[in-house]
Amino acid sequence: MLKRLMKTAMAALLPALIVAVPAKAELSDILSAGTIKIAIPENFPPFGSLGAEGDYVGYDVDVANLIAADLGVEIELVPVTSKQRIPFLETDRVDLVISSMGANPERAKSIWFSSAYAPFFSGAFASSDKAISSVEELSGFKVGVTGGTLEDLELTEKGPEGIEIIRFGDNAANLAAYVSGQTDVIVTGNTVAAQLAADNPDLDVETKFIIKESPAFIGVKKGNVDLLQWVNVFILHKKLGGDLNSLSEKWLGQELPDLPAL
């Protein structure tokens, strides 16, 4: 009687156990299906945003399309917010996350990361005629920064004597001050500087030095070893071939810097 009851219980549990096992979109599965689903930024230009013609455009979108082309499969772009990136990967709603995502130990508990594919940093930007290559050389310049940001904290702590830090309430005011000549140097994120250059094509602005780096990595679901290996080879290939450098110049207005490999 007891044995019959145990068999009946196990039989009842078996379907639930089978349902609970998630599907894995490994490299072979993607190739067999002929489609790859890639999460891209919903609204974070210049990495990803809805373009004027109704299609998503940006650095991350171009990288996603390159991946699909190299795999020889169709692509399904899945716009996500920052909070959706890891859950969408964990629940198999996407195969990869290419959404300007930084790697850190906390996130690495949940997913795997590729080598870095895109630069993301805070830096100092100024015209090409200004010989500035470090924070010490900001002495004597009017430096614009958005108050309360990471950049503000770094400048407050490390700024040299003679620097004039001018704090603004938001990025828009900080950008406007640089465009109008109220400041000599603008300290901000590289994406903000890229948008500044794109909106003002005649403006002379270039990267002088990096204050803090936080490059972007591609997210891969844990366990998908072959897919992670392929993505890392893809990134290396696009670095060596100049494709990522072209995208960096196109969307970020700068040459691709050295990026860390995992």
XYZ file of C-alpha atoms in Angstrom:
262
model
C 0.000 0.000 0.000
C 2.793 2.407 0.971
C 4.692 1.634 -2.217
C 1.578 2.329 -4.295
C 1.088 5.670 -2.569
C 4.732 6.649 -3.178
C 4.481 5.710 -6.863
C 1.268 7.702 -7.196
C 2.888 10.736 -5.536
C 5.955 10.550 -7.758
C 3.772 10.227 -10.847
C 1.878 13.343 -9.812
C 5.084 15.301 -9.210
C 6.839 14.292 -12.425
C 4.926 16.630 -14.792
C 5.554 19.542 -12.432
C 9.260 18.773 -12.347
C 9.419 18.596 -16.115
C 7.583 21.917 -16.497
C 9.934 23.587 -13.987
C 13.024 22.844 -16.098
C 13.662 25.964 -18.206
C 14.593 25.768 -21.868
C 18.152 26.673 -22.775
C 18.837 28.730 -25.886
C 22.340 27.416 -26.525
C 24.263 28.157 -29.708
C 23.064 24.963 -31.398
C 19.442 25.801 -30.520
C 19.749 29.270 -32.022
C 21.294 27.913 -35.219
C 18.595 25.254 -35.501
C 15.799 27.750 -34.911
C 17.287 30.233 -37.372
C 16.421 33.151 -35.068
C 18.116 34.933 -32.181
C 16.321 37.157 -29.668
C 18.475 40.000 -28.382
C 17.572 42.553 -25.714
C 18.554 46.119 -26.637
C 18.003 49.452 -24.812
C 14.468 50.768 -24.999
C 15.488 54.408 -24.635
C 19.151 55.019 -23.975
C 20.760 56.860 -26.913
C 23.230 56.509 -28.475
C 23.243 52.813 -27.471
C 19.636 52.181 -28.379
C 16.461 54.160 -28.971
C 13.561 54.433 -31.386
C 14.696 56.229 -34.544
C 12.804 58.743 -36.661
C 11.641 56.024 -39.064
C 10.241 53.803 -36.335
C 13.145 51.354 -36.119
C 15.522 50.974 -33.195
C 18.966 52.458 -33.792
C 22.200 52.786 -31.847
C 25.517 51.192 -30.976
C 23.953 48.175 -29.268
C 21.462 47.691 -32.103
C 24.272 47.620 -34.655
C 26.216 45.079 -32.567
C 23.095 42.905 -32.297
C 22.616 43.005 -36.063
C 26.274 42.079 -36.617
C 25.842 39.052 -34.352
C 22.796 37.847 -36.271
C 24.596 38.351 -39.585
C 27.643 36.371 -38.435
C 25.423 33.576 -37.114
C 23.424 33.571 -40.329
C 20.089 33.824 -38.504
C 17.166 36.225 -38.328
C 17.069 38.667 -35.438
C 14.282 39.641 -33.091
C 15.096 42.819 -31.192
C 13.520 43.009 -27.743
C 13.590 46.538 -26.242
C 14.129 46.447 -22.466
C 14.497 48.811 -19.548
C 17.492 48.500 -17.228
C 15.517 46.470 -14.675
C 14.297 43.997 -17.317
C 17.705 43.011 -18.662
C 18.642 40.191 -16.283
C 15.095 38.814 -15.694
C 14.462 38.574 -19.449
C 17.667 36.578 -19.850
C 16.982 34.318 -16.882
C 13.458 33.474 -18.090
C 14.502 32.772 -21.708
C 12.630 35.727 -23.163
C 15.918 36.642 -24.858
C 19.071 34.759 -25.818
C 21.486 37.661 -25.237
C 21.418 41.057 -23.565
C 23.220 43.831 -25.446
C 22.063 46.863 -23.499
C 25.012 48.945 -22.256
C 25.252 46.710 -19.196
C 28.190 46.977 -16.823
C 29.602 43.896 -15.119
C 29.845 43.646 -11.352
C 30.044 40.825 -8.783
C 26.368 41.134 -7.810
C 25.104 40.746 -11.382
C 27.580 37.937 -11.981
C 25.698 35.865 -9.397
C 22.789 35.693 -11.843
C 24.247 35.704 -15.364
C 27.495 35.362 -17.291
C 29.277 38.239 -19.011
C 31.249 38.348 -22.227
C 34.356 40.425 -22.767
C 33.640 44.156 -23.039
C 32.325 45.319 -26.412
C 31.721 49.041 -25.863
C 33.257 51.900 -23.893
C 31.227 53.595 -21.199
C 32.966 56.139 -19.022
C 32.967 59.516 -17.368
C 35.550 61.881 -18.790
C 36.705 65.408 -19.460
C 35.884 66.855 -22.877
C 37.179 70.058 -24.435
C 38.289 71.607 -27.710
C 41.266 70.184 -29.591
C 43.457 73.230 -28.879
C 43.480 72.611 -25.131
C 46.413 70.502 -23.931
C 44.729 68.573 -21.132
C 45.525 64.952 -20.389
C 44.889 64.567 -16.650
C 42.850 66.023 -13.820
C 45.935 67.920 -12.577
C 45.993 69.892 -15.825
C 42.511 71.311 -15.237
C 44.055 74.085 -13.155
C 43.164 77.474 -14.611
C 40.125 76.210 -16.517
C 36.406 76.701 -15.985
C 35.061 73.167 -15.709
C 31.356 72.455 -16.016
C 29.797 69.507 -14.217
C 26.294 68.379 -13.259
C 26.002 68.808 -9.502
C 25.739 65.734 -7.307
C 26.927 63.294 -9.945
C 29.830 60.864 -9.829
C 31.819 63.334 -11.916
C 31.133 66.100 -9.395
C 32.331 63.912 -6.521
C 35.512 62.946 -8.403
C 36.349 66.560 -9.276
C 35.633 67.778 -5.756
C 37.983 65.167 -4.348
C 40.766 65.245 -6.946
C 40.558 68.679 -8.558
C 43.809 70.697 -8.395
C 44.314 74.176 -7.002
C 43.257 76.810 -9.490
C 40.395 74.804 -10.989
C 37.043 76.605 -11.203
C 34.289 74.012 -10.882
C 30.926 75.308 -12.085
C 28.033 73.080 -11.049
C 24.758 72.937 -12.955
C 21.387 71.546 -11.970
C 21.131 69.076 -14.835
C 22.900 67.773 -17.921
C 21.042 70.133 -20.239
C 22.332 73.211 -18.412
C 25.838 71.766 -18.282
C 25.810 71.128 -22.037
C 24.361 74.559 -22.822
C 27.116 76.243 -20.816
C 29.823 74.488 -22.814
C 28.171 75.250 -26.156
C 27.838 78.942 -25.264
C 31.447 79.169 -24.074
C 30.664 79.745 -20.394
C 32.911 76.791 -19.549
C 36.191 75.629 -21.073
C 35.826 71.961 -20.198
C 32.810 69.743 -19.658
C 33.047 66.701 -17.412
C 30.302 64.175 -18.084
C 29.549 60.697 -19.401
C 30.799 59.727 -22.849
C 27.258 59.129 -24.099
C 26.262 62.657 -23.093
C 29.357 64.029 -24.834
C 28.550 61.966 -27.930
C 25.051 63.429 -28.058
C 26.554 66.904 -27.605
C 28.774 66.352 -30.656
C 25.909 64.888 -32.690
C 23.618 67.834 -31.912
C 26.388 70.374 -32.660
C 28.389 69.029 -35.644
C 30.472 72.209 -35.891
C 31.418 72.167 -32.215
C 35.039 71.362 -31.388
C 34.948 68.759 -28.622
C 37.129 65.725 -27.981
C 37.937 63.335 -25.157
C 40.790 64.628 -22.995
C 40.991 61.953 -20.317
C 38.854 59.349 -18.568
C 37.825 59.842 -14.945
C 36.070 56.521 -14.345
C 35.508 53.562 -16.661
C 32.507 51.228 -16.711
C 32.557 49.464 -20.101
C 29.592 47.517 -21.429
C 29.423 43.715 -21.576
C 27.062 41.264 -23.292
C 24.906 39.209 -20.944
C 24.626 35.442 -21.486
C 22.454 33.022 -19.523
C 24.341 30.832 -17.084
C 25.161 27.418 -18.528
C 25.284 28.478 -22.173
C 28.998 27.766 -22.571
C 29.101 27.460 -26.360
C 27.165 30.685 -26.837
C 29.439 32.593 -24.453
C 32.525 31.260 -26.226
C 31.116 32.235 -29.620
C 30.245 35.749 -28.415
C 33.787 36.276 -27.090
C 35.273 35.157 -30.413
C 32.834 37.497 -32.174
C 33.959 40.455 -30.030
C 37.636 39.682 -30.647
C 36.997 39.384 -34.387
C 35.163 42.719 -34.525
C 37.903 44.432 -32.513
C 40.663 43.161 -34.777
C 38.673 43.870 -37.924
C 37.872 47.447 -36.912
C 34.082 46.997 -36.852
C 33.729 48.019 -33.205
C 36.042 50.976 -33.768
C 33.794 52.123 -36.629
C 30.731 51.840 -34.395
C 32.466 53.764 -31.623
C 33.330 56.579 -34.011
C 29.819 56.531 -35.511
C 27.823 56.578 -32.265
C 30.220 57.823 -29.581
C 32.401 60.183 -31.603
C 35.667 58.591 -30.505
C 38.054 55.805 -31.371
C 37.485 52.540 -29.550
C 39.702 52.490 -26.430
C 41.301 49.356 -24.976
C 38.557 47.215 -23.489
C 38.906 44.507 -20.813
C 38.531 40.852 -21.753
C 37.096 38.211 -19.437
